[in-house]
Amino acid sequence: MDQNAKSLLYRHPHLYEALYPTPDQKTYASPAICNKICHAFLKTGPQSILDIGCGTGRYLNFLSEGCKNCIGVDFLPAMVDFAVSQYDHIDFFQGDMREFRLNRTFDLLICMGSTFLHALTNSDIERTLETFAAHSHRGSLLILDIKNFMGFVDNSVEEKVEKEINTDEFKGKSVTSRTFNRAKQLWIWKRTWYIQDHDPVEDYLEFRMLFPLEIEHYLSQSGFSVIGMFDNLDLEESDFKGERLYIAATYTGKNQSQVLADVQP
Ligand SMILES: C[S@@+](CC[C@H](N)C(=O)[O-])C[C@H]1O[C@@H](n2cnc3c(N)ncnc32)[C@H](O)[C@@H]1O
């Protein structure tokens, strides 16, 4: 995330949780997907988990029921402070996914809720994947959960989205205009919050638009081999029209050119 990104919800984690209540099985980015992917691709449950861009820490809390060695990292101190205040059995640190180093590896790395799309440039993506690789050992499993931009193909994309908000914490509405910078593969959100008894609050967010084969290529360059990509919570093969893209990759420690060199006579 760059310094020019602004989000009311990121600055006020309790509002983030109020608007996106803790997910259950049916919610698009449910943490249950992590358990399903682990079950499908790991022989035994992970003994250690790193959540990159952990936000309020709730996914990690869910996963910590089966794994005591969990660490969450987020760019924003407000998110980290909130997570620390909620879950004292988990360690949380402030860090930028493009550069933090904890000097250890994990069995499972997760990066959920489109956090990975905050890596906006090719260089940001490469640096972020270097961070993932630096915290992986051979056989570590990486799970990414991102917006599925292939779902835009054949569908008209709403440019303006209005949402009424009526929670205990927060009453009002949000109006989001969503445009593209096609040359830079960016989806740009300008969102205004109209909250009772407050002046309007403006958000500005950019998301990198990444596509399946592009992600597979970046991952392979960083030593990760994709073992599954799904647009649904049932991990079924599909036409990739779903809202989300769940990617499972395993760390081999070799980039694609090394793999090819190994099979040359
Ligand atoms: C949409 S929230 C998702 C939070 C959480 N993973 C979830 O799914 O509920 C995106 C999170 O990514 C974090 N983030 C953005 N850029 C980051 C970076 N460069 N390094 C680490 N975290 C980052 C934000 O602070 C925010 O908490």
CSV table of C-alpha atoms and ligand atoms in Angstrom, one decimal:
chain,number,residue,atom,x,y,z
A,1,MET,CA,0.0,0.0,0.0
A,2,ASP,CA,1.4,3.4,-0.8
A,3,GLN,CA,1.2,6.5,1.3
A,4,ASN,CA,-1.5,8.0,-0.9
A,5,ALA,CA,-3.9,5.2,-0.2
A,6,LYS,CA,-6.6,6.3,2.1
A,7,SER,CA,-9.3,4.2,3.7
A,8,LEU,CA,-11.6,5.1,6.6
A,9,LEU,CA,-12.0,1.4,7.3
A,10,TYR,CA,-8.3,0.7,7.4
A,11,ARG,CA,-7.8,3.6,9.8
A,12,HIS,CA,-10.7,2.5,12.0
A,13,PRO,CA,-10.6,-1.3,12.3
A,14,HIS,CA,-13.7,-1.6,14.4
A,15,LEU,CA,-15.6,0.0,11.5
A,16,TYR,CA,-14.0,-2.6,9.1
A,17,GLU,CA,-15.3,-5.4,11.3
A,18,ALA,CA,-18.7,-3.7,11.6
A,19,LEU,CA,-19.1,-3.5,7.8
A,20,TYR,CA,-17.5,-6.9,7.0
A,21,PRO,CA,-18.7,-9.0,10.0
A,22,THR,CA,-16.6,-12.0,10.8
A,23,PRO,CA,-17.1,-14.3,7.9
A,24,ASP,CA,-18.8,-17.7,8.1
A,25,GLN,CA,-18.7,-20.6,5.6
A,26,LYS,CA,-20.9,-18.8,3.1
A,27,THR,CA,-19.0,-15.5,3.0
A,28,TYR,CA,-16.8,-15.1,-0.1
A,29,ALA,CA,-13.5,-14.7,1.7
A,30,SER,CA,-14.2,-17.2,4.5
A,31,PRO,CA,-11.2,-18.4,6.4
A,32,ALA,CA,-12.7,-21.8,6.1
A,33,ILE,CA,-11.2,-21.8,2.6
A,34,CYS,CA,-7.8,-22.0,4.2
A,35,ASN,CA,-8.7,-25.1,6.1
A,36,LYS,CA,-10.1,-26.7,3.0
A,37,ILE,CA,-7.0,-25.9,1.0
A,38,CYS,CA,-4.8,-27.2,3.8
A,39,HIS,CA,-6.9,-30.4,4.0
A,40,ALA,CA,-6.6,-30.9,0.2
A,41,PHE,CA,-2.9,-30.2,-0.2
A,42,LEU,CA,-1.1,-30.8,3.1
A,43,LYS,CA,-0.5,-34.2,4.6
A,44,THR,CA,-0.7,-32.8,8.2
A,45,GLY,CA,-2.1,-29.6,9.6
A,46,PRO,CA,0.4,-26.6,9.6
A,47,GLN,CA,2.5,-26.2,12.7
A,48,SER,CA,3.1,-22.5,12.0
A,49,ILE,CA,1.1,-19.8,10.2
A,50,LEU,CA,2.1,-16.4,8.9
A,51,ASP,CA,-0.8,-14.0,7.9
A,52,ILE,CA,0.5,-11.2,5.7
A,53,GLY,CA,-1.8,-8.2,5.7
A,54,CYS,CA,-3.6,-9.7,8.6
A,55,GLY,CA,-5.9,-6.7,9.1
A,56,THR,CA,-7.9,-7.1,12.3
A,57,GLY,CA,-6.4,-10.5,12.9
A,58,ARG,CA,-9.7,-12.4,12.8
A,59,TYR,CA,-8.7,-15.0,10.1
A,60,LEU,CA,-5.6,-15.8,12.1
A,61,ASN,CA,-7.6,-16.2,15.2
A,62,PHE,CA,-9.9,-18.7,13.4
A,63,LEU,CA,-6.9,-20.7,12.2
A,64,SER,CA,-5.1,-20.5,15.5
A,65,GLU,CA,-7.6,-23.0,16.9
A,66,GLY,CA,-5.7,-25.7,15.1
A,67,CYS,CA,-2.2,-24.2,15.3
A,68,LYS,CA,-0.6,-22.5,18.3
A,69,ASN,CA,2.3,-20.9,16.4
A,70,CYS,CA,0.7,-18.0,14.5
A,71,ILE,CA,2.1,-14.5,13.5
A,72,GLY,CA,0.2,-11.7,11.8
A,73,VAL,CA,1.9,-8.7,10.0
A,74,ASP,CA,0.1,-5.6,8.7
A,75,PHE,CA,1.3,-2.3,7.2
A,76,LEU,CA,-1.0,-0.2,9.3
A,77,PRO,CA,-0.3,0.4,13.0
A,78,ALA,CA,-4.0,0.9,13.7
A,79,MET,CA,-4.8,-2.6,12.4
A,80,VAL,CA,-1.9,-4.1,14.4
A,81,ASP,CA,-3.0,-2.3,17.6
A,82,PHE,CA,-6.6,-3.6,17.1
A,83,ALA,CA,-5.4,-7.2,16.5
A,84,VAL,CA,-3.2,-7.1,19.6
A,85,SER,CA,-6.1,-5.8,21.7
A,86,GLN,CA,-8.4,-8.6,20.5
A,87,TYR,CA,-6.2,-11.7,20.4
A,88,ASP,CA,-3.5,-11.9,23.1
A,89,HIS,CA,-2.5,-15.5,22.2
A,90,ILE,CA,-1.2,-14.4,18.7
A,91,ASP,CA,1.8,-12.2,17.9
A,92,PHE,CA,1.2,-9.3,15.6
A,93,PHE,CA,3.8,-7.0,14.1
A,94,GLN,CA,3.8,-3.9,11.9
A,95,GLY,CA,5.5,-4.5,8.6
A,96,ASP,CA,5.4,-3.8,4.9
A,97,MET,CA,4.9,-7.0,2.9
A,98,ARG,CA,7.5,-5.7,0.4
A,99,GLU,CA,10.3,-5.8,2.9
A,100,PHE,CA,9.7,-7.2,6.4
A,101,ARG,CA,11.8,-10.1,7.6
A,102,LEU,CA,11.1,-12.2,10.7
A,103,ASN,CA,14.1,-14.4,10.0
A,104,ARG,CA,12.2,-17.7,10.2
A,105,THR,CA,9.9,-19.8,8.1
A,106,PHE,CA,6.3,-21.1,8.3
A,107,ASP,CA,4.4,-24.1,7.2
A,108,LEU,CA,1.5,-22.0,6.0
A,109,LEU,CA,1.5,-18.4,4.6
A,110,ILE,CA,-1.8,-16.7,3.9
A,111,CYS,CA,-2.5,-13.4,2.3
A,112,MET,CA,-6.3,-12.9,2.3
A,113,GLY,CA,-8.9,-10.3,1.4
A,114,SER,CA,-7.1,-8.9,-1.7
A,115,THR,CA,-4.1,-7.7,0.4
A,116,PHE,CA,-1.8,-9.0,-2.4
A,117,LEU,CA,-3.4,-6.5,-4.8
A,118,HIS,CA,-1.9,-3.6,-2.8
A,119,ALA,CA,1.3,-4.6,-4.5
A,120,LEU,CA,0.7,-2.2,-7.4
A,121,THR,CA,3.8,-2.3,-9.6
A,122,ASN,CA,5.7,-5.3,-11.0
A,123,SER,CA,8.5,-4.4,-8.7
A,124,ASP,CA,6.1,-4.4,-5.7
A,125,ILE,CA,4.9,-7.8,-6.7
A,126,GLU,CA,8.4,-9.2,-7.0
A,127,ARG,CA,9.5,-7.7,-3.7
A,128,THR,CA,6.3,-9.1,-1.9
A,129,LEU,CA,6.9,-12.5,-3.3
A,130,GLU,CA,10.6,-12.3,-2.1
A,131,THR,CA,9.1,-11.7,1.3
A,132,PHE,CA,6.9,-14.8,1.0
A,133,ALA,CA,9.9,-16.8,-0.2
A,134,ALA,CA,12.1,-15.6,2.7
A,135,HIS,CA,9.5,-16.9,5.2
A,136,SER,CA,9.0,-20.3,3.4
A,137,HIS,CA,10.8,-23.6,3.5
A,138,ARG,CA,10.5,-26.4,1.0
A,139,GLY,CA,6.9,-27.6,1.1
A,140,SER,CA,5.5,-24.4,2.7
A,141,LEU,CA,2.0,-23.8,1.5
A,142,LEU,CA,1.0,-20.3,0.3
A,143,ILE,CA,-2.7,-19.3,0.0
A,144,LEU,CA,-3.7,-16.1,-1.8
A,145,ASP,CA,-7.3,-14.8,-1.8
A,146,ILE,CA,-7.8,-12.0,-4.3
A,147,LYS,CA,-10.5,-10.4,-6.4
A,148,ASN,CA,-11.0,-12.5,-9.6
A,149,PHE,CA,-10.6,-10.0,-12.4
A,150,MET,CA,-11.4,-12.7,-15.0
A,151,GLY,CA,-14.9,-12.4,-13.6
A,152,PHE,CA,-15.1,-9.0,-15.3
A,153,VAL,CA,-14.7,-10.6,-18.8
A,154,ASP,CA,-18.2,-10.7,-20.5
A,155,ASN,CA,-19.7,-8.7,-17.6
A,156,SER,CA,-20.4,-5.0,-17.4
A,157,VAL,CA,-18.5,-3.6,-14.4
A,158,GLU,CA,-20.5,-1.2,-12.3
A,159,GLU,CA,-18.8,2.1,-12.2
A,160,LYS,CA,-20.8,3.5,-9.3
A,161,VAL,CA,-21.8,1.5,-6.3
A,162,GLU,CA,-23.9,2.8,-3.5
A,163,LYS,CA,-24.3,1.0,-0.2
A,164,GLU,CA,-26.6,1.8,2.7
A,165,ILE,CA,-25.0,1.1,6.0
A,166,ASN,CA,-27.1,0.4,9.1
A,167,THR,CA,-25.0,-1.2,11.8
A,168,ASP,CA,-24.8,-0.4,15.6
A,169,GLU,CA,-21.5,1.3,15.0
A,170,PHE,CA,-22.2,3.1,11.9
A,171,LYS,CA,-25.2,4.6,10.0
A,172,GLY,CA,-25.1,6.2,6.6
A,173,LYS,CA,-24.0,5.3,3.1
A,174,SER,CA,-21.0,4.9,0.9
A,175,VAL,CA,-20.8,5.9,-2.7
A,176,THR,CA,-17.9,4.4,-4.6
A,177,SER,CA,-16.8,5.3,-8.1
A,178,ARG,CA,-14.6,2.6,-9.7
A,179,THR,CA,-12.5,3.3,-12.7
A,180,PHE,CA,-9.5,1.7,-14.4
A,181,ASN,CA,-6.0,2.7,-15.3
A,182,ARG,CA,-5.7,0.1,-18.1
A,183,ALA,CA,-2.1,0.8,-19.0
A,184,LYS,CA,-1.0,0.2,-15.4
A,185,GLN,CA,-3.6,-2.6,-14.7
A,186,LEU,CA,-5.1,-0.7,-11.8
A,187,TRP,CA,-8.6,-0.7,-10.5
A,188,ILE,CA,-9.2,2.7,-8.7
A,189,TRP,CA,-11.8,3.3,-6.1
A,190,LYS,CA,-12.8,6.8,-5.0
A,191,ARG,CA,-15.3,6.3,-2.1
A,192,THR,CA,-17.2,8.9,-0.1
A,193,TRP,CA,-18.7,8.0,3.3
A,194,TYR,CA,-21.8,9.9,4.3
A,195,ILE,CA,-22.1,9.2,8.0
A,196,GLN,CA,-24.7,10.6,10.3
A,197,ASP,CA,-23.6,13.8,12.1
A,198,HIS,CA,-20.2,13.8,10.3
A,199,ASP,CA,-18.6,15.6,7.4
A,200,PRO,CA,-18.2,13.3,4.3
A,201,VAL,CA,-15.0,11.3,4.4
A,202,GLU,CA,-13.1,10.5,1.2
A,203,ASP,CA,-11.2,7.3,0.5
A,204,TYR,CA,-8.8,6.6,-2.3
A,205,LEU,CA,-7.6,3.1,-3.1
A,206,GLU,CA,-5.8,1.4,-6.0
A,207,PHE,CA,-5.7,-2.3,-6.6
A,208,ARG,CA,-3.4,-4.1,-9.1
A,209,MET,CA,-5.4,-6.1,-11.5
A,210,LEU,CA,-3.8,-9.5,-11.7
A,211,PHE,CA,-4.8,-12.5,-13.9
A,212,PRO,CA,-4.3,-16.2,-13.4
A,213,LEU,CA,-1.5,-16.9,-15.7
A,214,GLU,CA,0.3,-13.7,-14.7
A,215,ILE,CA,0.2,-14.7,-11.1
A,216,GLU,CA,1.4,-18.2,-11.9
A,217,HIS,CA,4.3,-16.7,-13.7
A,218,TYR,CA,5.3,-14.3,-10.9
A,219,LEU,CA,4.9,-17.1,-8.3
A,220,SER,CA,7.1,-19.5,-10.3
A,221,GLN,CA,9.8,-16.8,-10.6
A,222,SER,CA,9.9,-16.7,-6.8
A,223,GLY,CA,10.1,-20.4,-6.3
A,224,PHE,CA,6.4,-21.2,-5.8
A,225,SER,CA,4.6,-23.8,-7.8
A,226,VAL,CA,0.8,-23.3,-8.2
A,227,ILE,CA,-1.0,-26.5,-7.1
A,228,GLY,CA,-4.6,-25.1,-7.4
A,229,MET,CA,-6.6,-22.1,-8.4
A,230,PHE,CA,-10.3,-21.9,-7.7
A,231,ASP,CA,-13.1,-19.3,-8.0
A,232,ASN,CA,-15.3,-21.1,-5.5
A,233,LEU,CA,-15.3,-22.3,-1.9
A,234,ASP,CA,-15.9,-25.9,-2.9
A,235,LEU,CA,-12.5,-26.0,-4.7
A,236,GLU,CA,-14.3,-27.3,-7.8
A,237,GLU,CA,-13.0,-26.8,-11.4
A,238,SER,CA,-14.9,-24.0,-13.1
A,239,ASP,CA,-14.8,-21.4,-15.8
A,240,PHE,CA,-13.3,-18.7,-13.5
A,241,LYS,CA,-16.3,-16.4,-13.5
A,242,GLY,CA,-16.6,-16.3,-9.7
A,243,GLU,CA,-16.0,-13.2,-7.5
A,244,ARG,CA,-12.9,-14.4,-5.9
A,245,LEU,CA,-9.7,-16.3,-6.9
A,246,TYR,CA,-8.1,-18.6,-4.3
A,247,ILE,CA,-4.6,-19.7,-5.2
A,248,ALA,CA,-2.7,-22.5,-3.5
A,249,ALA,CA,1.1,-22.7,-4.2
A,250,THR,CA,3.8,-24.7,-2.7
A,251,TYR,CA,7.4,-23.5,-2.2
A,252,THR,CA,10.0,-25.5,-4.1
A,253,GLY,CA,12.8,-23.0,-3.5
A,254,LYS,CA,13.5,-22.9,-7.2
A,255,ASN,CA,12.4,-20.5,-9.8
A,256,GLN,CA,11.2,-21.7,-13.2
A,257,SER,CA,14.5,-21.4,-15.0
A,258,GLN,CA,16.2,-23.4,-12.3
A,259,VAL,CA,13.6,-26.2,-12.7
A,260,LEU,CA,14.2,-26.2,-16.5
A,261,ALA,CA,17.9,-26.3,-16.0
A,262,ASP,CA,17.5,-29.3,-13.7
A,263,VAL,CA,15.8,-31.4,-16.4
A,264,GLN,CA,18.4,-30.5,-19.1
A,265,PRO,CA,20.9,-33.3,-19.9
B,1,LIG,C1,-8.8,-5.6,2.8
B,1,LIG,S1,-7.7,-5.7,4.1
B,1,LIG,C2,-7.7,-7.4,4.4
B,1,LIG,C3,-7.4,-7.8,5.8
B,1,LIG,C4,-7.4,-9.3,6.1
B,1,LIG,N1,-6.4,-10.0,5.4
B,1,LIG,C5,-8.8,-9.7,5.9
B,1,LIG,O1,-9.0,-10.4,4.8
B,1,LIG,O2,-9.7,-9.4,6.6
B,1,LIG,C6,-6.1,-5.4,3.4
B,1,LIG,C7,-5.1,-5.2,4.5
B,1,LIG,O3,-3.8,-5.2,3.8
B,1,LIG,C8,-3.0,-4.3,4.6
B,1,LIG,N2,-1.9,-3.9,3.7
B,1,LIG,C9,-1.9,-3.1,2.6
B,1,LIG,N3,-0.7,-2.9,2.1
B,1,LIG,C10,0.2,-3.7,2.9
B,1,LIG,C11,1.6,-3.9,2.8
B,1,LIG,N4,2.4,-3.3,1.9
B,1,LIG,N5,2.1,-4.7,3.7
B,1,LIG,C12,1.3,-5.3,4.7
B,1,LIG,N6,0.0,-5.1,4.8
B,1,LIG,C13,-0.6,-4.3,3.9
B,1,LIG,C14,-3.9,-3.2,5.0
B,1,LIG,O4,-3.4,-2.4,6.0
B,1,LIG,C15,-5.2,-4.0,5.3
B,1,LIG,O5,-5.2,-4.3,6.7
